[in-house]
Tab-separated table of C-alpha atoms in Angstrom:
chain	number	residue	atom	x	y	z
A	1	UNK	CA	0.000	0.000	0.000
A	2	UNK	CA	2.835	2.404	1.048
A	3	UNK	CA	4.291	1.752	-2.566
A	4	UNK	CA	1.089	2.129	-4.205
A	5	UNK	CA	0.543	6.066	-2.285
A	6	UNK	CA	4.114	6.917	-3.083
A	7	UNK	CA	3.776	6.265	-6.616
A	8	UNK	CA	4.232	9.543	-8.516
A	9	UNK	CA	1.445	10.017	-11.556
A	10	UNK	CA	3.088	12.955	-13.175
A	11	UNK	CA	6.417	10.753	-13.529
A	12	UNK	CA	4.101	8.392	-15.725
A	13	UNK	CA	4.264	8.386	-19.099
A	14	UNK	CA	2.370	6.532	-21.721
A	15	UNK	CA	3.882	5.155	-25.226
A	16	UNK	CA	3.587	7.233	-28.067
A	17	UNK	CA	1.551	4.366	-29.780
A	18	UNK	CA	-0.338	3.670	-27.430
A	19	UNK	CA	-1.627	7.573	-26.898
A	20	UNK	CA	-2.654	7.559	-30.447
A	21	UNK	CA	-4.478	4.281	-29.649
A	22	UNK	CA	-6.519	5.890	-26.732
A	23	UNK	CA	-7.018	9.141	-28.756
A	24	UNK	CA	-8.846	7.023	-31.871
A	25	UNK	CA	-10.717	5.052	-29.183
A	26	UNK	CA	-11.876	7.970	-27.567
A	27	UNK	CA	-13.162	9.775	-30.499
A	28	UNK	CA	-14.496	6.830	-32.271
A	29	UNK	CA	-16.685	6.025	-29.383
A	30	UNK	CA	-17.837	9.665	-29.571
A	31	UNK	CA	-18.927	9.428	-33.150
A	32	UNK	CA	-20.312	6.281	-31.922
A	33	UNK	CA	-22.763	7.876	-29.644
A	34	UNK	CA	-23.636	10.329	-32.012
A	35	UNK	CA	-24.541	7.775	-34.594
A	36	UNK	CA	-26.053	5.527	-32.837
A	37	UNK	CA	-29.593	8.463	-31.928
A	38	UNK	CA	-31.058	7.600	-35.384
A	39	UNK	CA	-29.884	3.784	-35.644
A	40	UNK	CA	-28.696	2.312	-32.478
A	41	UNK	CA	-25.414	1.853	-30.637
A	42	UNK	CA	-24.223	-2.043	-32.108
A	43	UNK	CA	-24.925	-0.650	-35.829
A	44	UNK	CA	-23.445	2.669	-35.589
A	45	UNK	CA	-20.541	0.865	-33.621
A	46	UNK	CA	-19.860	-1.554	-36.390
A	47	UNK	CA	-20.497	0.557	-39.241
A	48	UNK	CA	-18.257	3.462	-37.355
A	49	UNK	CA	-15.531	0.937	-36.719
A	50	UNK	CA	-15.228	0.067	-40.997
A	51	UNK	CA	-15.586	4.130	-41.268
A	52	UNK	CA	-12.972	5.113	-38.627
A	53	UNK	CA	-10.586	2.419	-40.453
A	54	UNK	CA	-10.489	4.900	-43.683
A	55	UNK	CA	-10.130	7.826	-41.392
A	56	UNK	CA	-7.346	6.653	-39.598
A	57	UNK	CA	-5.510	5.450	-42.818
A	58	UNK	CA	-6.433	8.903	-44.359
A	59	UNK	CA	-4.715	10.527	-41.364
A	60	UNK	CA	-1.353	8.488	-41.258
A	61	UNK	CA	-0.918	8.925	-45.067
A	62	UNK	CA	-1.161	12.826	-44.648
A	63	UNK	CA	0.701	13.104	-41.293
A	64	UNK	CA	3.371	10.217	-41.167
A	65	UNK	CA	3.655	10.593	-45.135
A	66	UNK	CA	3.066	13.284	-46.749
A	67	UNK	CA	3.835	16.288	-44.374
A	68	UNK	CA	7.173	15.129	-43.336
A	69	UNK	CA	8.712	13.904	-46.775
A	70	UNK	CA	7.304	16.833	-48.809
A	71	UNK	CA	5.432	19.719	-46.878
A	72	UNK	CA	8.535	20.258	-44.802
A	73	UNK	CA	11.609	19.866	-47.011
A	74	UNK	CA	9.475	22.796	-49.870
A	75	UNK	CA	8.403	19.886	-51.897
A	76	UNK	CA	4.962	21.701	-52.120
A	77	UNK	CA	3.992	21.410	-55.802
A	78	UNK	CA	4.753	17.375	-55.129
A	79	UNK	CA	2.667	17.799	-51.516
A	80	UNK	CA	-0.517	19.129	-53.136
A	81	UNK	CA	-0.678	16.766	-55.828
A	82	UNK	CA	-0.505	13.824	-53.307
A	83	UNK	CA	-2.685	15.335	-50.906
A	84	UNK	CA	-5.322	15.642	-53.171
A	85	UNK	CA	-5.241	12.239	-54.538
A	86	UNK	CA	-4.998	10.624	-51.034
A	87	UNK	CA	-8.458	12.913	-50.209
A	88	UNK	CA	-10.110	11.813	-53.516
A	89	UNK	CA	-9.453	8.152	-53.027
A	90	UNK	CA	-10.273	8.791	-49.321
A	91	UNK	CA	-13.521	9.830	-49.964
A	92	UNK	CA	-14.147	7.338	-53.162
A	93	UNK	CA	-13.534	4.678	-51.011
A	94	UNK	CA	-15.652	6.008	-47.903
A	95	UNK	CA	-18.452	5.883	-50.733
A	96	UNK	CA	-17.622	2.189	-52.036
A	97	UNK	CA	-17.330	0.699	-48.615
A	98	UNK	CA	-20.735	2.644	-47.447
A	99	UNK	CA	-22.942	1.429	-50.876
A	100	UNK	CA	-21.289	-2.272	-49.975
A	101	UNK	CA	-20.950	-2.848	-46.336
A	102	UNK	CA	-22.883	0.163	-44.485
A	103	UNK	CA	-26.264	0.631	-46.344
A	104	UNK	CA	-27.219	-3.406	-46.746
A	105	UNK	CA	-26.052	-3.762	-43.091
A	106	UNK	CA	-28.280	-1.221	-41.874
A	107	UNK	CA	-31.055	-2.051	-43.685
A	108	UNK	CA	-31.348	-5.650	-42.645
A	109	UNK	CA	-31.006	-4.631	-38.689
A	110	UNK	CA	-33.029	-1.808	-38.633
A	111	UNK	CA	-35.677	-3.963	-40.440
A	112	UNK	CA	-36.092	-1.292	-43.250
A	113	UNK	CA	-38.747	-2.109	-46.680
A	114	UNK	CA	-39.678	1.286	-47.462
A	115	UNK	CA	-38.703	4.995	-47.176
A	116	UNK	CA	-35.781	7.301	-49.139
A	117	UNK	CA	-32.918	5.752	-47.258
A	118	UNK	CA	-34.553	2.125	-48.624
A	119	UNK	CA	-35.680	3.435	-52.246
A	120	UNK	CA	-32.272	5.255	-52.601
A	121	UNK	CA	-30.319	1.743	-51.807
A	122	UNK	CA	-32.003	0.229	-54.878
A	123	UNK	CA	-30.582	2.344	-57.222
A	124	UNK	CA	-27.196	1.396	-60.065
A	125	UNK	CA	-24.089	0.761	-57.951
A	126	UNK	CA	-22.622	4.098	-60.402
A	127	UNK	CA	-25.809	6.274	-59.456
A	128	UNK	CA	-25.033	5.649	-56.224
A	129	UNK	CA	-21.455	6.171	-56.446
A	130	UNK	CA	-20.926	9.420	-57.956
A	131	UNK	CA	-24.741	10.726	-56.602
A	132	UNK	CA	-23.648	14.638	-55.197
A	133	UNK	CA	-25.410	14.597	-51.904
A	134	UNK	CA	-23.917	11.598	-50.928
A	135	UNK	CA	-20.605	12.159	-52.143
A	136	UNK	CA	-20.604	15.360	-50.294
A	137	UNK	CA	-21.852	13.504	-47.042
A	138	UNK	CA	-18.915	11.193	-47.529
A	139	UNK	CA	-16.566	14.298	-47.797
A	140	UNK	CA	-17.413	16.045	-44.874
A	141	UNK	CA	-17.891	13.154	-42.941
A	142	UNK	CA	-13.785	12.021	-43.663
A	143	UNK	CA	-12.620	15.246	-43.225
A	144	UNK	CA	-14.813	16.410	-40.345
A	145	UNK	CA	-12.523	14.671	-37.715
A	146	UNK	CA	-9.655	14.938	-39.696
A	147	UNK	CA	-8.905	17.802	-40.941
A	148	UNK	CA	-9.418	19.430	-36.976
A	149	UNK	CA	-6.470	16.353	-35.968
A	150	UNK	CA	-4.532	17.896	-38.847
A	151	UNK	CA	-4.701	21.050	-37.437
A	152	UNK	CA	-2.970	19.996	-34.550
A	153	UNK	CA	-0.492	18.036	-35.508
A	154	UNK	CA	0.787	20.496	-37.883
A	155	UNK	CA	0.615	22.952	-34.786
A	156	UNK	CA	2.848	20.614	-33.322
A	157	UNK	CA	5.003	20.119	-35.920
A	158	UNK	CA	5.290	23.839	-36.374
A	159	UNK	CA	5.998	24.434	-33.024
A	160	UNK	CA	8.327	21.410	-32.052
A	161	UNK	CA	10.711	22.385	-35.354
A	162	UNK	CA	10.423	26.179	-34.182
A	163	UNK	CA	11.803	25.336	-30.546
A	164	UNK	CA	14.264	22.522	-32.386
A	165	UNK	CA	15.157	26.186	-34.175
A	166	UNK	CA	15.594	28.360	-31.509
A	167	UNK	CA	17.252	25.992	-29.345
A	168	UNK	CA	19.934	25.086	-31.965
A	169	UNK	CA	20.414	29.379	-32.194
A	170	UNK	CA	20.497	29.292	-28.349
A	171	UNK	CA	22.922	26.156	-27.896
A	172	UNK	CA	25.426	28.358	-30.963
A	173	UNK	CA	25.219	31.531	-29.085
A	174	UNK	CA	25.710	29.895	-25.378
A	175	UNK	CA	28.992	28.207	-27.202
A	176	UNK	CA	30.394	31.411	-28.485
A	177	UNK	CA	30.910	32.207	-24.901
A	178	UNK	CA	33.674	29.946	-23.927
A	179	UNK	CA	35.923	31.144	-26.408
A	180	UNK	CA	35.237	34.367	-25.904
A	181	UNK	CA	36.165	34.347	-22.492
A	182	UNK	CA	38.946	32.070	-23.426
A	183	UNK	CA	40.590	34.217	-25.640
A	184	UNK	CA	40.506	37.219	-22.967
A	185	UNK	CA	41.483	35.379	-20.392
A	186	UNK	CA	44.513	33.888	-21.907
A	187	UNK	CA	45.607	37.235	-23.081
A	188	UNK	CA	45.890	38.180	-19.797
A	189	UNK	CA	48.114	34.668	-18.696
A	190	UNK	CA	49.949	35.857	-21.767
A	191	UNK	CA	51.049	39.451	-20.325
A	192	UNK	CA	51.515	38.093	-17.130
A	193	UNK	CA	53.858	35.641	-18.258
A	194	UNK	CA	55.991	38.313	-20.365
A	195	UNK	CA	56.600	38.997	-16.898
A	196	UNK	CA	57.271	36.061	-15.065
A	197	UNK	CA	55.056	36.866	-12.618
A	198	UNK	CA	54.402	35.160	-9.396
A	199	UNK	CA	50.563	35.367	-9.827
A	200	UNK	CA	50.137	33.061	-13.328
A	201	UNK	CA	49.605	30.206	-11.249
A	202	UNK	CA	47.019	31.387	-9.502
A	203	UNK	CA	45.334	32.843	-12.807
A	204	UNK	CA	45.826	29.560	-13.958
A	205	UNK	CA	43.598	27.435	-11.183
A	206	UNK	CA	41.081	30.049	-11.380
A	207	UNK	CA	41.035	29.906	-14.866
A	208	UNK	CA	40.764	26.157	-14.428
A	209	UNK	CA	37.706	26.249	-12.303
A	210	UNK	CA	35.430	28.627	-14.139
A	211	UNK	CA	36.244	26.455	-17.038
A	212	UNK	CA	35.362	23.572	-15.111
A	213	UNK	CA	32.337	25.002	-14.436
A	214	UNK	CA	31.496	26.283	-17.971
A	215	UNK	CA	32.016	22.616	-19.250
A	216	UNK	CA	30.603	20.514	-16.909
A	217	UNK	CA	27.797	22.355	-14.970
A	218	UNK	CA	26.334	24.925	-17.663
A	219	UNK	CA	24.854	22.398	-19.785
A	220	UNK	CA	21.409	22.400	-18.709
A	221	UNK	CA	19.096	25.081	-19.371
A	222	UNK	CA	19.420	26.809	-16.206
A	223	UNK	CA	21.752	27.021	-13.410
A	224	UNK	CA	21.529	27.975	-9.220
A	225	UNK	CA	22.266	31.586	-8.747
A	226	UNK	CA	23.929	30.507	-6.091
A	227	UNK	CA	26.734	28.772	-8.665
A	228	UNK	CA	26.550	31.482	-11.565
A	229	UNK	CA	27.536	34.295	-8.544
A	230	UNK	CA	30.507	32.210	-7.494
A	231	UNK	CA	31.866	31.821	-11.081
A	232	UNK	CA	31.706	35.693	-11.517
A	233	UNK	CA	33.347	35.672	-7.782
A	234	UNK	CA	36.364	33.716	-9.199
A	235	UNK	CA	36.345	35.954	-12.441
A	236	UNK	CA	36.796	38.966	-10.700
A	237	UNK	CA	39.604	37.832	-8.369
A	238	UNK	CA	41.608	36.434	-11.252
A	239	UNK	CA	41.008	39.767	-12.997
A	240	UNK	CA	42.251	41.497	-9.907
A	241	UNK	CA	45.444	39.280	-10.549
A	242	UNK	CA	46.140	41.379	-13.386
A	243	UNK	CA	45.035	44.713	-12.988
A	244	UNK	CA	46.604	44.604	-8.808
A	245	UNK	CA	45.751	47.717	-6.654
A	246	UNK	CA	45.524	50.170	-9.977
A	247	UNK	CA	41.910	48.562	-9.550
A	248	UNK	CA	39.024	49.702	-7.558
A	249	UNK	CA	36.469	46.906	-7.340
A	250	UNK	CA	32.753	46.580	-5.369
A	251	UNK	CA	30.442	43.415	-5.945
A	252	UNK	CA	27.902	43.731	-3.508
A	253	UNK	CA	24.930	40.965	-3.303
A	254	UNK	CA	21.125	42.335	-1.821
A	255	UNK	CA	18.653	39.570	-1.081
A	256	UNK	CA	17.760	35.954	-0.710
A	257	UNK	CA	19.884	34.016	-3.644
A	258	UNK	CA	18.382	30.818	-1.850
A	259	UNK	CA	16.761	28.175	-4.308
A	260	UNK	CA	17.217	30.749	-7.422
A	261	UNK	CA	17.610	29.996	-10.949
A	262	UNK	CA	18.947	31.298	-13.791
A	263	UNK	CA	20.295	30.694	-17.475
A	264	UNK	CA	24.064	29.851	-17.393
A	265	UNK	CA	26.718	32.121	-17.965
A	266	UNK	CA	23.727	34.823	-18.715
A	267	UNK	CA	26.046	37.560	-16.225
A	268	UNK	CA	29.446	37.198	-17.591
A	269	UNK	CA	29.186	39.308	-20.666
A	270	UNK	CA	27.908	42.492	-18.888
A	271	UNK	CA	31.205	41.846	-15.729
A	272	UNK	CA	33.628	40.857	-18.101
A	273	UNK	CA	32.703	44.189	-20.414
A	274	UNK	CA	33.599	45.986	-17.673
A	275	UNK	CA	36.810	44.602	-17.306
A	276	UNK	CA	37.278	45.169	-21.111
A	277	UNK	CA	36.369	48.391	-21.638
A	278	UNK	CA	36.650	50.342	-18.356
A	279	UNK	CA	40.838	49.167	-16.534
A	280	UNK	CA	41.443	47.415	-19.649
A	281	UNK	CA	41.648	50.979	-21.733
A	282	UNK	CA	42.450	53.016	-18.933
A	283	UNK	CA	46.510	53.762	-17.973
A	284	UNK	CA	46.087	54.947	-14.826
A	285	UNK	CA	43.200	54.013	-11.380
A	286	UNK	CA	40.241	52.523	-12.357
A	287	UNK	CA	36.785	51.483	-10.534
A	288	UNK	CA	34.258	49.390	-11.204
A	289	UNK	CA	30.999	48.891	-8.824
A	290	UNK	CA	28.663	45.461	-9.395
A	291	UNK	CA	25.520	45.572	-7.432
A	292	UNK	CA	22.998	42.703	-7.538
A	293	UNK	CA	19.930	42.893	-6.413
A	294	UNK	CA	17.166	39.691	-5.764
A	295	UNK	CA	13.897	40.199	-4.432
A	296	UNK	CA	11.511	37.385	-4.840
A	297	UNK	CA	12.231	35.964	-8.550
A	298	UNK	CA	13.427	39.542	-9.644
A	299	UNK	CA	16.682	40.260	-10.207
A	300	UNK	CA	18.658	43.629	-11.133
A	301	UNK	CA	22.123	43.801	-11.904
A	302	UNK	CA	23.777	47.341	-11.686
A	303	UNK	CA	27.191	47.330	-13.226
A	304	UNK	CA	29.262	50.676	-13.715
A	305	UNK	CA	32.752	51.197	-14.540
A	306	UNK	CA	34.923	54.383	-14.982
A	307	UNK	CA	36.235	55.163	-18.782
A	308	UNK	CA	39.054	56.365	-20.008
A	309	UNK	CA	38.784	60.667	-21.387
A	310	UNK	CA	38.241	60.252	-24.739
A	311	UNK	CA	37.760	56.820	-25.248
A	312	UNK	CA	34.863	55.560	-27.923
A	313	UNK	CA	31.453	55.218	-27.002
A	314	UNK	CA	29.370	52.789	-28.524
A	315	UNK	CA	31.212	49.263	-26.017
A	316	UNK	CA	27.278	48.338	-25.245
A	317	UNK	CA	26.000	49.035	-29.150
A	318	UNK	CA	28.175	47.746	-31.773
A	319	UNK	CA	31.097	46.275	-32.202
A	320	UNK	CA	31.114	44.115	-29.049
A	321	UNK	CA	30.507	40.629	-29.567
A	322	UNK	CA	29.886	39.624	-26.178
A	323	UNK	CA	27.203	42.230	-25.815
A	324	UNK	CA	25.749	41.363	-29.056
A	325	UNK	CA	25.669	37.713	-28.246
A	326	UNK	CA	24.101	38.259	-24.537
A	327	UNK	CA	21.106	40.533	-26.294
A	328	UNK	CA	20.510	37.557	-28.604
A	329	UNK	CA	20.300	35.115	-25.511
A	330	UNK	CA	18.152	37.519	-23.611
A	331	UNK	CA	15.475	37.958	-26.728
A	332	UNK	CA	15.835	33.528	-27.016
A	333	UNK	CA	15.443	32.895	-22.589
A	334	UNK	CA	13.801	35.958	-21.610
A	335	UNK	CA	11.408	37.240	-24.375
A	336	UNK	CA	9.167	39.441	-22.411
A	337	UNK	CA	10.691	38.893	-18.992
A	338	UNK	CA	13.967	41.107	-19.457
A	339	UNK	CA	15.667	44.539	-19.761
A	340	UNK	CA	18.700	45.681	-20.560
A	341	UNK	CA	19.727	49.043	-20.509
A	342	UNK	CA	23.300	50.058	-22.036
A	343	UNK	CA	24.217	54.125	-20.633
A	344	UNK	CA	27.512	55.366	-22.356
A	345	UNK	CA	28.868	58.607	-21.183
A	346	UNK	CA	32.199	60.690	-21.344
A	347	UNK	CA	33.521	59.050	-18.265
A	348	UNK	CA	31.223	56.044	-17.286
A	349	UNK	CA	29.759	53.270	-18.585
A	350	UNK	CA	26.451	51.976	-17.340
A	351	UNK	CA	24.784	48.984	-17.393
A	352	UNK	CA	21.865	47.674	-16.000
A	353	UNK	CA	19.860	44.185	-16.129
A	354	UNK	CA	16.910	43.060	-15.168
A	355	UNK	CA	15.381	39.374	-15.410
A	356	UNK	CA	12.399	37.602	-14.068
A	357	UNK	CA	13.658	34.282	-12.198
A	358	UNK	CA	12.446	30.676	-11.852
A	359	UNK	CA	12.531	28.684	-8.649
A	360	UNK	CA	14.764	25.742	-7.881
A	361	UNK	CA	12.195	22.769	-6.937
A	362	UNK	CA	14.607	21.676	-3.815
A	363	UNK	CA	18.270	22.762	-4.460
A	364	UNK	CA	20.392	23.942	-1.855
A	365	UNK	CA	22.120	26.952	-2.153
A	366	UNK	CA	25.775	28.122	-1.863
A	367	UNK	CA	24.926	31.997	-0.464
A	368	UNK	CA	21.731	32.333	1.494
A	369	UNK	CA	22.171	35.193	3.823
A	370	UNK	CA	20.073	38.600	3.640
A	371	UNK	CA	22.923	40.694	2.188
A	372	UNK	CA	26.706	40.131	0.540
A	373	UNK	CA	29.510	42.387	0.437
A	374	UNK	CA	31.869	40.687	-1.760
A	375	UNK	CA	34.589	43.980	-2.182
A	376	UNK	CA	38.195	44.746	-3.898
A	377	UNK	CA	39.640	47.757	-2.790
């Protein structure tokens, strides 16, 4: 009994084939019952069942067939022609089997000897073929049900290959990260070690562990908040490596990170910018402030950092890949549940994020206190 009330429904999930054999069930015993008012339910269950047969070939020929080896790949000229000859034949054959099988079957248990329905059975198997009424009835009848499955499954279709889409886009963009961040990064090793300096192996580890971290833990859609803040934790101390006390850093942390999630490597762009454009130009001090900000499942992120006189505006508009690459994830994740606002003046560069969060069902978190000071000075 004990296994029985633990046992999870929502962690159940039935075969494809057998879904689509519950779904034709299901709506065949609805037509059934609709049927069955002016006969009754054993003949319009029998002659529904030889109907249903046609129907359900009609369907797989369009959906399994048709729609996937010539709708899709722009074969459309080919996809029409087909269509309409499996919808002729369809409906042909809906007429045949209803002149030989239905008509005679319903007659003799409904006890019929007179009326239209009797007079109109007596008629030249070709009158009664290609008769208009009828072969209308037979139309809408095999496309009634169909044509409103159709409907979805080309919905479904459209939408699967659309996600397929956006998530091959997403899965490009996320990549062009790493070597991004690579390539920076091992510029910097690479002036330290013009140096010999004391402080490349300790670049080097922290290198190592972000890119342990990239590789092995960003591969699911989303990430603890908790995880993503510690990565940009180790970023800026191995960028403090290189710029040393020249360097005025602040990354403060407001709120409840707890149980927080968010899309991997979605921050980096926006610190690592700063970096880039703000001590990275500059000859002389620098600062740069990081504020984040979590209330609830809203999160801001506040990021300013000082410019050098005269440098180039435009670091947040073109010519930035990272930036261009983290708008492009934000539009893909966040479509309606973001903002990002780029501020460029003489002698500051401002940005500022804002994102809607999702909930971690039951994941421990790293950094659950009320408020974070995290601060190079």
């Amino acid at each position: 009994m004990k296994q029985l009330a633990d046992f999870d429904v929502a962690q159940f999930k039935m075969p494809r084939p057998m879904q689509h054999i519950l779904f034709w069930l299901i709506v065949s015993f609805i037509i059934t019952l609709m049927y069955s008012v002016p006969t009754n339910f054993m003949v319009s269950l029998r002659n529904n069942f030889i109907f249903m047969s046609i129907q359900i070939a009609y369907y797989y020929a369009i959906a399994g067939w048709l729609i996937p080896k010539y709708l899709f790949p722009g074969k459309y000229l080919k996809f029409c022609l087909l269509a309409l000859g499996v919808f002729v034949l369809s409906v042909v054959v809906t007429r045949i089997v209803g002149i030989l099988f239905v008509t005679p079957y319903t007659i003799r248990m409904m006890h019929l000897t007179e009326g239209d329905y009797f007079e109109a059975s007596r008629r030249p198997f070709l009158v009664k073929l290609f008769d208009l009424q009828n072969m209308i009835n037979a139309l809408k009848g095999t496309n009634l049900v169909i044509g409103f499955v159709l409907a979805i499954k080309l919905f479904k279709m459209w939408y699967k290959r659309k996600q397929a889409t956006l998530q091959a886009e997403l899965n490009a963009l996320k990549a062009q990260v790493h070597p991004h961040f690579l390539f920076n990064t091992l510029n910097n090793l690479y002036a330290l070690s013009l140096n010999q300096s004391a402080k490349s192996p300790q670049l080097i580890l922290n290198l190592s562990n972000i890119l342990r971290y990239m590789l092995y833990e960003c591969n699911t859609g989303e990430v603890l908040l908790s995880q993503e803040i510690t990565m940009l934790q180790q970023f800026i101390s191995l960028e403090k490596l290189r710029y040393e006390d020249r360097l005025d850093i602040n990354f403060n942390i407001y709120g409840d990170t707890d149980g927080k999630l968010i899309a991997p490597l979605l921050m980096l762009p926006l610190v690592e910018n700063a970096f880039k454009h703000g001590a990275g130009e500059q000859m002389g001090d620098a600062w740069i402030n990081i504020n984040l900000y979590v209330m609830r499942d809203e999160l801001k992120l506040k990021i300013s950092n000082s410019k050098a006189a005269g440098a180039n505006k435009g670091a947040g508009k073109t010519g930035n890949i990272g930036l261009q690459n983290l708008r492009k994830r934000l539009e893909l994740i966040y479509p309606i549940t973001h903002s990002l606002k780029i501020m460029d003046d003489n002698d500051t560069f401002l940005a500022v994020l804002d994102l809607r969060l999702n909930f971690a069902p039951q994941s421990p978190s790293k950094i659950n206190t009320h408020e974070i000071a995290y601060t190079h000075s």
